[in-house]
mmCIF file of C-alpha atoms and ligand atoms in Angstrom:
data_model
loop_
_atom_site.group_PDB
_atom_site.id
_atom_site.type_symbol
_atom_site.label_atom_id
_atom_site.label_comp_id
_atom_site.label_asym_id
_atom_site.label_seq_id
_atom_site.Cartn_x
_atom_site.Cartn_y
_atom_site.Cartn_z
ATOM 1 C CA MET A 449 0.070 0.099 0.054
ATOM 2 C CA LYS A 450 1.344 3.741 -0.874
ATOM 3 C CA TYR A 451 2.089 6.187 1.898
ATOM 4 C CA PHE A 452 2.896 9.788 2.064
ATOM 5 C CA ASN A 453 6.433 10.381 1.970
ATOM 6 C CA THR A 454 8.319 13.312 3.488
ATOM 7 C CA GLU A 455 11.770 11.625 3.634
ATOM 8 C CA GLY A 456 13.731 11.967 0.623
ATOM 9 C CA SER A 457 12.626 12.011 -3.248
ATOM 10 C CA CYS A 458 8.992 10.261 -3.956
ATOM 11 C CA LYS A 459 8.861 7.201 -6.118
ATOM 12 C CA PRO A 460 5.736 6.816 -7.956
ATOM 13 C CA LYS A 461 5.298 2.918 -7.146
ATOM 14 C CA GLU A 462 5.290 3.595 -3.281
ATOM 15 C CA HIS A 463 4.125 6.954 -2.561
ATOM 16 C CA TYR A 464 1.166 8.967 -3.127
ATOM 17 C CA MET A 465 2.465 11.703 -5.146
ATOM 18 C CA VAL A 466 1.333 14.554 -7.414
ATOM 19 C CA ASN A 467 1.878 13.297 -11.148
ATOM 20 C CA LEU A 468 4.649 15.271 -12.644
ATOM 21 C CA ASP A 469 3.909 14.140 -16.413
ATOM 22 C CA ASP A 470 2.464 17.502 -17.886
ATOM 23 C CA ARG A 471 5.835 18.933 -16.433
ATOM 24 C CA LEU A 472 8.102 16.178 -17.731
ATOM 25 C CA GLY A 473 6.290 16.468 -21.143
ATOM 26 C CA TYR A 474 6.916 20.238 -21.411
ATOM 27 C CA ILE A 475 10.656 20.156 -19.984
ATOM 28 C CA LYS A 476 11.364 17.371 -22.521
ATOM 29 C CA LYS A 477 9.638 19.225 -25.897
ATOM 30 C CA MET A 478 10.802 22.792 -24.663
ATOM 31 C CA LEU A 479 14.207 22.384 -23.178
ATOM 32 C CA VAL A 480 15.916 18.791 -23.546
ATOM 33 C CA ASP A 481 14.751 18.292 -27.113
ATOM 34 C CA ARG A 482 15.912 21.868 -27.848
ATOM 35 C CA LYS A 483 19.706 20.984 -26.493
ATOM 36 C CA LYS A 484 19.272 23.390 -23.732
ATOM 37 C CA TYR A 485 21.469 23.697 -20.685
ATOM 38 C CA PHE A 486 19.645 24.853 -17.491
ATOM 39 C CA VAL A 487 19.627 24.980 -13.950
ATOM 40 C CA ILE A 488 16.830 23.923 -11.767
ATOM 41 C CA ASN A 489 17.063 26.354 -8.888
ATOM 42 C CA ARG A 490 14.685 26.061 -6.081
ATOM 43 C CA GLY A 491 14.627 25.921 -2.289
ATOM 44 C CA ARG A 492 14.884 23.079 0.120
ATOM 45 C CA GLN A 493 12.617 20.256 -0.097
ATOM 46 C CA TYR A 494 10.849 21.433 -3.413
ATOM 47 C CA GLY A 495 10.692 18.334 -5.354
ATOM 48 C CA LYS A 496 13.948 18.897 -7.131
ATOM 49 C CA THR A 497 15.376 15.253 -6.879
ATOM 50 C CA THR A 498 11.941 13.850 -7.268
ATOM 51 C CA MET A 499 11.547 15.766 -10.660
ATOM 52 C CA LEU A 500 15.083 14.797 -11.888
ATOM 53 C CA ARG A 501 14.606 11.176 -11.205
ATOM 54 C CA ALA A 502 11.332 11.085 -13.011
ATOM 55 C CA LEU A 503 12.844 13.018 -15.770
ATOM 56 C CA ALA A 504 15.692 10.788 -16.135
ATOM 57 C CA GLU A 505 12.835 7.817 -16.644
ATOM 58 C CA TYR A 506 10.823 9.948 -19.019
ATOM 59 C CA LEU A 507 13.973 10.744 -21.228
ATOM 60 C CA LYS A 508 15.579 7.058 -21.398
ATOM 61 C CA ASP A 509 13.737 5.845 -24.527
ATOM 62 C CA ASP A 510 15.141 8.916 -26.807
ATOM 63 C CA TYR A 511 18.354 9.721 -24.512
ATOM 64 C CA ILE A 512 20.995 8.517 -22.451
ATOM 65 C CA VAL A 513 20.560 9.710 -19.324
ATOM 66 C CA LEU A 514 23.877 10.402 -16.935
ATOM 67 C CA SER A 515 22.238 11.056 -13.570
ATOM 68 C CA MET A 516 24.666 12.249 -10.971
ATOM 69 C CA ASP A 517 24.461 13.544 -7.598
ATOM 70 C CA PHE A 518 27.404 15.788 -6.573
ATOM 71 C CA GLN A 519 26.447 15.153 -2.873
ATOM 72 C CA MET A 520 28.319 11.670 -3.777
ATOM 73 C CA MET A 521 31.619 12.889 -4.446
ATOM 74 C CA SER A 522 33.564 13.923 -1.216
ATOM 75 C CA THR A 523 35.101 17.113 -0.858
ATOM 76 C CA ALA A 524 38.476 15.518 -1.577
ATOM 77 C CA ASN A 525 37.192 14.994 -5.118
ATOM 78 C CA PHE A 526 37.021 18.719 -5.590
ATOM 79 C CA ALA A 527 40.309 19.381 -3.822
ATOM 80 C CA ASP A 528 42.205 20.027 -7.283
ATOM 81 C CA GLU A 529 41.729 19.780 -11.048
ATOM 82 C CA GLN A 530 43.272 16.214 -11.329
ATOM 83 C CA THR A 531 41.509 14.427 -8.561
ATOM 84 C CA PHE A 532 38.374 16.048 -9.937
ATOM 85 C CA ALA A 533 38.988 14.874 -13.530
ATOM 86 C CA MET A 534 39.468 11.730 -12.370
ATOM 87 C CA SER A 535 36.595 11.348 -10.228
ATOM 88 C CA PHE A 536 34.216 12.697 -12.653
ATOM 89 C CA ILE A 537 35.559 10.305 -15.574
ATOM 90 C CA GLY A 538 35.250 7.455 -12.961
ATOM 91 C CA TYR A 539 31.769 8.768 -11.968
ATOM 92 C CA VAL A 540 30.597 8.255 -15.814
ATOM 93 C CA GLU A 541 32.438 5.059 -16.303
ATOM 94 C CA GLU A 542 30.242 3.712 -13.143
ATOM 95 C CA LEU A 543 27.056 5.281 -14.401
ATOM 96 C CA VAL A 544 27.556 3.610 -17.788
ATOM 97 C CA SER A 545 28.752 0.171 -16.661
ATOM 98 C CA SER A 546 25.027 -1.243 -16.970
ATOM 99 C CA GLU A 547 24.198 -4.472 -18.672
ATOM 100 C CA LYS A 548 22.105 -2.552 -21.174
ATOM 101 C CA GLU A 549 22.868 -2.787 -24.804
ATOM 102 C CA SER A 550 22.918 0.935 -25.588
ATOM 103 C CA MET A 551 25.521 1.381 -22.877
ATOM 104 C CA GLU A 552 27.959 -1.089 -24.116
ATOM 105 C CA ILE A 553 29.642 1.095 -26.786
ATOM 106 C CA ILE A 554 29.804 4.147 -24.489
ATOM 107 C CA HIS A 555 31.000 1.945 -21.591
ATOM 108 C CA ALA A 556 34.134 0.685 -23.714
ATOM 109 C CA GLU A 557 34.759 4.261 -24.507
ATOM 110 C CA ALA A 558 34.377 5.530 -20.775
ATOM 111 C CA LEU A 559 36.680 2.776 -19.641
ATOM 112 C CA GLN A 560 39.141 3.737 -22.376
ATOM 113 C CA ALA A 561 38.796 7.444 -21.276
ATOM 114 C CA LEU A 562 39.404 6.648 -17.802
ATOM 115 C CA ASN A 563 42.484 4.440 -18.381
ATOM 116 C CA SER A 564 44.001 6.950 -20.901
ATOM 117 C CA LEU A 565 43.486 10.067 -18.193
ATOM 118 C CA LYS A 566 45.113 7.852 -15.788
ATOM 119 C CA ASN A 567 48.162 7.598 -17.818
ATOM 120 C CA GLN A 568 48.338 11.044 -18.847
ATOM 121 C CA GLU A 569 50.543 13.480 -16.970
ATOM 122 C CA GLU A 570 48.126 16.323 -17.300
ATOM 123 C CA LYS A 571 44.991 15.127 -15.956
ATOM 124 C CA THR A 572 43.043 18.372 -16.637
ATOM 125 C CA ILE A 573 39.598 19.081 -16.828
ATOM 126 C CA LYS A 574 40.433 20.287 -20.676
ATOM 127 C CA ASN A 575 41.574 16.711 -21.322
ATOM 128 C CA MET A 576 38.981 15.230 -19.271
ATOM 129 C CA PHE A 577 36.245 16.966 -21.779
ATOM 130 C CA GLN A 578 38.126 15.731 -24.932
ATOM 131 C CA TYR A 579 37.481 12.008 -23.717
ATOM 132 C CA ILE A 580 33.867 13.051 -22.861
ATOM 133 C CA SER A 581 33.544 14.558 -26.351
ATOM 134 C CA ASN A 582 34.523 11.056 -27.723
ATOM 135 C CA ILE A 583 32.170 9.563 -25.364
ATOM 136 C CA CYS A 584 29.327 11.692 -26.855
ATOM 137 C CA ARG A 585 30.476 10.994 -30.501
ATOM 138 C CA LYS A 586 30.557 7.153 -30.163
ATOM 139 C CA SER A 587 27.217 7.311 -28.243
ATOM 140 C CA PRO A 588 24.056 5.759 -29.999
ATOM 141 C CA LYS A 589 21.655 8.133 -28.450
ATOM 142 C CA PRO A 590 22.284 11.771 -27.700
ATOM 143 C CA ILE A 591 23.658 11.973 -24.114
ATOM 144 C CA VAL A 592 21.644 14.080 -21.413
ATOM 145 C CA LEU A 593 23.683 15.099 -18.160
ATOM 146 C CA LEU A 594 21.881 15.642 -15.039
ATOM 147 C CA ILE A 595 23.684 16.815 -11.850
ATOM 148 C CA ASP A 596 21.835 16.803 -8.552
ATOM 149 C CA GLU A 597 23.007 18.821 -5.611
ATOM 150 C CA VAL A 598 25.651 21.063 -7.377
ATOM 151 C CA ASP A 599 25.764 23.185 -4.548
ATOM 152 C CA SER A 600 28.063 20.840 -2.823
ATOM 153 C CA ALA A 601 30.430 21.611 -5.514
ATOM 154 C CA SER A 602 29.865 25.307 -6.266
ATOM 155 C CA ASN A 603 32.665 26.812 -3.865
ATOM 156 C CA ASN A 604 35.215 25.041 -5.605
ATOM 157 C CA GLN A 605 37.316 26.444 -8.395
ATOM 158 C CA VAL A 606 37.454 23.213 -10.233
ATOM 159 C CA PHE A 607 33.660 23.352 -10.608
ATOM 160 C CA ILE A 608 34.114 26.792 -12.263
ATOM 161 C CA ASP A 609 36.508 25.342 -14.668
ATOM 162 C CA PHE A 610 34.214 22.433 -15.274
ATOM 163 C CA LEU A 611 31.386 24.821 -16.158
ATOM 164 C CA ALA A 612 33.680 26.843 -18.206
ATOM 165 C CA GLN A 613 34.685 23.744 -20.458
ATOM 166 C CA LEU A 614 30.694 23.093 -20.525
ATOM 167 C CA ARG A 615 30.041 26.063 -21.963
ATOM 168 C CA GLY A 616 33.035 25.886 -24.332
ATOM 169 C CA TYR A 617 32.034 22.936 -25.680
ATOM 170 C CA TYR A 618 28.443 23.985 -25.831
ATOM 171 C CA LEU A 619 29.250 26.994 -28.041
ATOM 172 C CA ASP A 620 31.342 24.978 -30.141
ATOM 173 C CA ARG A 621 29.051 22.126 -30.734
ATOM 174 C CA GLU A 622 28.924 22.056 -34.457
ATOM 175 C CA ASN A 623 32.291 21.105 -34.520
ATOM 176 C CA ARG A 624 32.892 18.894 -31.419
ATOM 177 C CA SER A 625 30.681 16.569 -29.729
ATOM 178 C CA THR A 626 29.195 17.147 -26.185
ATOM 179 C CA PHE A 627 26.462 16.694 -24.098
ATOM 180 C CA HIS A 628 23.059 17.070 -25.800
ATOM 181 C CA SER A 629 21.432 18.906 -22.933
ATOM 182 C CA VAL A 630 22.675 19.524 -19.461
ATOM 183 C CA ILE A 631 20.415 19.989 -16.330
ATOM 184 C CA LEU A 632 21.768 20.989 -13.107
ATOM 185 C CA ALA A 633 20.186 21.378 -9.766
ATOM 186 C CA GLY A 634 20.648 23.130 -6.466
ATOM 187 C CA VAL A 635 19.457 25.609 -4.033
ATOM 188 C CA TYR A 636 21.657 28.546 -5.179
ATOM 189 C CA ASP A 637 21.756 30.353 -8.409
ATOM 190 C CA ILE A 638 24.934 29.442 -10.246
ATOM 191 C CA LYS A 639 25.006 32.538 -12.232
ATOM 192 C CA ASN A 640 25.792 34.285 -9.001
ATOM 193 C CA LEU A 641 28.686 31.625 -8.152
ATOM 194 C CA LYS A 642 31.618 33.875 -9.583
ATOM 195 C CA LEU A 643 30.884 36.437 -7.129
ATOM 196 C CA LYS A 644 31.317 34.212 -4.256
ATOM 197 C CA ILE A 645 34.558 32.777 -5.775
ATOM 198 C CA ARG A 646 36.301 35.775 -7.039
ATOM 199 C CA PRO A 647 35.315 39.175 -5.164
ATOM 200 C CA GLY A 648 35.957 42.079 -6.570
ATOM 201 C CA VAL A 649 37.126 41.194 -10.007
ATOM 202 C CA GLU A 650 33.597 39.783 -11.325
ATOM 203 C CA HIS A 651 33.620 42.132 -14.171
ATOM 204 C CA GLN A 652 36.614 40.525 -16.025
ATOM 205 C CA TYR A 653 34.739 37.387 -16.214
ATOM 206 C CA ASN A 654 31.967 36.038 -18.226
ATOM 207 C CA SER A 655 29.997 33.895 -16.168
ATOM 208 C CA PRO A 656 30.815 30.268 -16.806
ATOM 209 C CA TRP A 657 27.088 29.818 -17.064
ATOM 210 C CA ASN A 658 25.850 32.678 -18.836
ATOM 211 C CA ILE A 659 24.562 30.083 -21.672
ATOM 212 C CA ALA A 660 21.855 28.576 -19.435
ATOM 213 C CA ALA A 661 18.478 28.806 -20.618
ATOM 214 C CA LYS A 662 15.613 29.968 -18.100
ATOM 215 C CA PHE A 663 13.891 27.375 -16.069
ATOM 216 C CA THR A 664 10.683 29.037 -15.218
ATOM 217 C CA ILE A 665 8.379 26.002 -14.571
ATOM 218 C CA ASP A 666 6.372 26.378 -11.415
ATOM 219 C CA MET A 667 7.495 23.378 -9.072
ATOM 220 C CA SER A 668 4.708 24.278 -6.589
ATOM 221 C CA PHE A 669 1.346 22.271 -6.824
ATOM 222 C CA SER A 670 -1.896 23.479 -7.801
ATOM 223 C CA SER A 671 -5.041 22.555 -5.864
ATOM 224 C CA VAL A 672 -6.171 20.508 -8.999
ATOM 225 C CA GLN A 673 -3.132 18.621 -8.854
ATOM 226 C CA ILE A 674 -3.115 18.293 -5.119
ATOM 227 C CA ALA A 675 -6.644 16.980 -5.741
ATOM 228 C CA ALA A 676 -5.594 14.294 -8.124
ATOM 229 C CA MET A 677 -3.240 12.802 -5.751
ATOM 230 C CA LEU A 678 -6.029 12.750 -3.035
ATOM 231 C CA GLU A 679 -8.286 10.996 -5.546
ATOM 232 C CA GLU A 680 -6.091 8.140 -5.718
ATOM 233 C CA TYR A 681 -5.666 8.188 -2.002
ATOM 234 C CA GLU A 682 -9.556 8.121 -1.882
ATOM 235 C CA LYS A 683 -9.718 5.421 -4.040
ATOM 236 C CA ASP A 684 -7.624 3.227 -1.693
ATOM 237 C CA HIS A 685 -8.987 4.267 1.774
ATOM 238 C CA GLN A 686 -12.604 5.685 1.061
ATOM 239 C CA THR A 687 -12.752 8.076 3.785
ATOM 240 C CA GLY A 688 -15.547 10.049 2.276
ATOM 241 C CA MET A 689 -13.756 13.481 2.217
ATOM 242 C CA ASP A 690 -14.431 16.381 0.144
ATOM 243 C CA VAL A 691 -11.523 15.814 -2.148
ATOM 244 C CA ALA A 692 -12.031 18.989 -4.064
ATOM 245 C CA LYS A 693 -12.327 20.928 -1.023
ATOM 246 C CA ILE A 694 -9.606 19.569 1.137
ATOM 247 C CA ALA A 695 -7.179 19.904 -1.814
ATOM 248 C CA GLU A 696 -8.029 23.577 -1.669
ATOM 249 C CA GLU A 697 -7.473 23.940 1.726
ATOM 250 C CA ILE A 698 -4.278 22.107 1.496
ATOM 251 C CA TYR A 699 -3.035 24.426 -1.197
ATOM 252 C CA ARG A 700 -4.503 27.806 1.078
ATOM 253 C CA TYR A 701 -2.180 26.466 3.855
ATOM 254 C CA THR A 702 1.072 25.635 1.953
ATOM 255 C CA SER A 703 0.771 27.401 -1.557
ATOM 256 C CA GLY A 704 1.575 24.117 -3.006
ATOM 257 C CA TYR A 705 5.381 23.855 -1.433
ATOM 258 C CA PRO A 706 5.685 20.193 -2.167
ATOM 259 C CA TYR A 707 7.092 18.878 1.113
ATOM 260 C CA LEU A 708 4.470 20.781 3.317
ATOM 261 C CA VAL A 709 1.603 19.388 0.975
ATOM 262 C CA SER A 710 3.050 15.929 1.343
ATOM 263 C CA ALA A 711 3.739 16.477 5.156
ATOM 264 C CA LEU A 712 0.148 17.688 5.911
ATOM 265 C CA CYS A 713 -1.292 14.935 4.059
ATOM 266 C CA LYS A 714 0.932 12.296 6.006
ATOM 267 C CA TYR A 715 -0.516 13.846 9.060
ATOM 268 C CA LEU A 716 -3.939 13.408 8.164
ATOM 269 C CA ASP A 717 -3.311 9.858 7.000
ATOM 270 C CA GLU A 718 -1.243 8.766 10.201
ATOM 271 C CA GLU A 719 -1.616 10.667 12.941
ATOM 272 C CA ILE A 720 -4.681 12.812 13.304
ATOM 273 C CA PRO A 721 -7.231 9.735 13.272
ATOM 274 C CA ASP A 722 -5.418 8.503 16.531
ATOM 275 C CA ARG A 723 -5.814 11.985 18.304
ATOM 276 C CA GLU A 724 -8.388 12.977 20.860
ATOM 277 C CA GLY A 725 -11.650 14.272 18.949
ATOM 278 C CA PHE A 726 -11.044 12.302 15.973
ATOM 279 C CA GLY A 727 -12.714 8.936 15.775
ATOM 280 C CA HIS A 728 -11.615 7.735 12.294
ATOM 281 C CA SER A 729 -9.897 8.801 8.957
ATOM 282 C CA GLY A 730 -13.223 10.377 7.868
ATOM 283 C CA ASP A 731 -12.949 12.997 10.869
ATOM 284 C CA ALA A 732 -9.324 13.519 9.838
ATOM 285 C CA TRP A 733 -9.850 14.678 6.404
ATOM 286 C CA THR A 734 -11.830 17.755 7.308
ATOM 287 C CA LYS A 735 -11.048 21.319 7.883
ATOM 288 C CA ARG A 736 -10.951 20.848 11.624
ATOM 289 C CA GLY A 737 -8.416 17.856 10.982
ATOM 290 C CA LEU A 738 -6.238 19.795 8.678
ATOM 291 C CA ASP A 739 -6.151 22.660 11.389
ATOM 292 C CA GLU A 740 -4.804 20.128 13.786
ATOM 293 C CA ALA A 741 -2.413 18.597 11.280
ATOM 294 C CA VAL A 742 -1.087 22.357 10.470
ATOM 295 C CA SER A 743 -0.280 23.090 14.360
ATOM 296 C CA LEU A 744 1.351 19.523 14.440
ATOM 297 C CA LEU A 745 3.504 20.431 11.406
ATOM 298 C CA LEU A 746 4.387 23.876 12.894
ATOM 299 C CA LYS A 747 5.265 22.526 16.178
ATOM 300 C CA GLU A 748 7.530 19.600 14.726
ATOM 301 C CA ASN A 749 9.435 21.352 12.116
ATOM 302 C CA THR A 750 11.017 24.360 13.489
ATOM 303 C CA PRO A 751 14.396 23.680 11.911
ATOM 304 C CA LEU A 752 12.933 23.090 8.489
ATOM 305 C CA PHE A 753 11.243 26.827 8.670
ATOM 306 C CA ASP A 754 14.434 28.032 9.968
ATOM 307 C CA SER A 755 16.103 27.227 6.685
ATOM 308 C CA MET A 756 13.043 28.181 4.574
ATOM 309 C CA VAL A 757 13.353 31.574 5.986
ATOM 310 C CA LYS A 758 17.042 31.759 5.453
ATOM 311 C CA GLN A 759 16.606 30.743 1.868
ATOM 312 C CA LEU A 760 13.706 33.200 1.293
ATOM 313 C CA ASP A 761 16.235 35.927 2.705
ATOM 314 C CA GLN A 762 18.587 35.079 0.157
ATOM 315 C CA TYR A 763 16.198 35.337 -2.942
HETATM 316 N N1 ATP B 1222 5.466 14.831 -6.825
HETATM 317 C C1 ATP B 1222 5.524 14.883 -5.618
HETATM 318 N N2 ATP B 1222 4.375 14.864 -4.830
HETATM 319 C C2 ATP B 1222 4.358 14.838 -3.679
HETATM 320 N N3 ATP B 1222 4.856 15.243 -2.905
HETATM 321 C C3 ATP B 1222 6.383 15.504 -3.392
HETATM 322 C C4 ATP B 1222 6.425 15.378 -4.855
HETATM 323 N N4 ATP B 1222 7.718 15.731 -5.039
HETATM 324 C C5 ATP B 1222 8.467 16.283 -3.860
HETATM 325 N N5 ATP B 1222 7.446 16.013 -2.880
HETATM 326 C C6 ATP B 1222 7.560 16.141 -1.250
HETATM 327 O O1 ATP B 1222 8.809 16.740 -1.194
HETATM 328 C C7 ATP B 1222 9.800 16.238 -0.393
HETATM 329 C C8 ATP B 1222 11.141 16.573 -0.896
HETATM 330 O O2 ATP B 1222 11.286 15.967 -1.951
HETATM 331 P P1 ATP B 1222 12.647 16.095 -2.894
HETATM 332 O O3 ATP B 1222 13.704 15.224 -1.962
HETATM 333 O O4 ATP B 1222 12.255 15.777 -4.232
HETATM 334 O O5 ATP B 1222 13.040 17.778 -2.741
HETATM 335 P P2 ATP B 1222 14.647 18.228 -3.004
HETATM 336 O O6 ATP B 1222 13.943 19.701 -3.676
HETATM 337 O O7 ATP B 1222 15.534 17.635 -3.732
HETATM 338 O O8 ATP B 1222 14.950 18.382 -1.717
HETATM 339 P P3 ATP B 1222 16.569 18.778 -1.165
HETATM 340 O O9 ATP B 1222 16.559 20.310 -1.626
HETATM 341 O O10 ATP B 1222 16.709 18.584 0.382
HETATM 342 O O11 ATP B 1222 17.362 17.780 -1.718
HETATM 343 C C9 ATP B 1222 9.474 14.741 -0.471
HETATM 344 O O12 ATP B 1222 9.835 14.116 0.630
HETATM 345 C C10 ATP B 1222 7.702 14.966 -0.532
HETATM 346 O O13 ATP B 1222 7.400 15.129 0.841
HETATM 347 MG MG1 MG B 1223 17.371 16.860 -3.453
#
């Protein structure tokens, strides 16, 4: 049986969730198919990882998708250019080492790249990109690169150099193969990176990421989308709730902030029915139950709200 999830990204088979298909279709058509490079830049718990994973799945028939998470790389991996170049190629090799037929060709290529770079005296990001370019050229399908949690890298000079190479190849894509589309996700806006890294001299440099397309998709949930999720829940549980009304109320409290939507639903499903004054789940999924859930949420999530407020300060 499915449940409402508030820990980490949501999976369609395990969790009640807002359906993302419309957004995924739009992102594919308007951005990925058009070879765009862009950043998904939203606050904590805004559904970025959930969206990236769903997107990877959605794109996999037409593309080879490399899904990375920079949180999986340790600080040491960013220590210097050599280490980063080796780690990055190593990561790529690991990602394409699956059994799938479409991966075989590029796996061989990635392994070769890894070995060549290992043996090269200059393990620079520039050299690494030449190998990446080979992988992209030989790939049977265009390669889309997704990187989640880019913030873990963003204070590093090597990451700036990496972005600069991405940009260089992007601009020269007619002549040299490279990633078809690149999607980075994080909390902070990468365009402002150089300000952090080289204070005072920013005007001398082009932002390494000034090629990025705008990502304007609203990632919050509308009351109609929330209602569709509740509809599915209602089919399984028959609480007798007024779905449209409860969805609207949830929206009113949360403005559709993904974590808050799921968190309120989780309380209504798992905790409110057991509280005094509520006999069963039919009592919980009401305006009264929702008020109770909101006060629980406010009581129990102070650290998250603190961080949300801090993020708002930064925008
Ligand atoms: N499609 C969805 N439907 C319902 N709830 C969702 C959905 N996407 C995200 N959420 C809610 O938001 C929470 C956070 O999702 P996710 O981990 O994808 O966000 P994130 O932006 O990657 O967070 P972080 O910035 O902490 O990495 C989930 O645990 C879930 O409660
Ligand atoms: Mg995430």
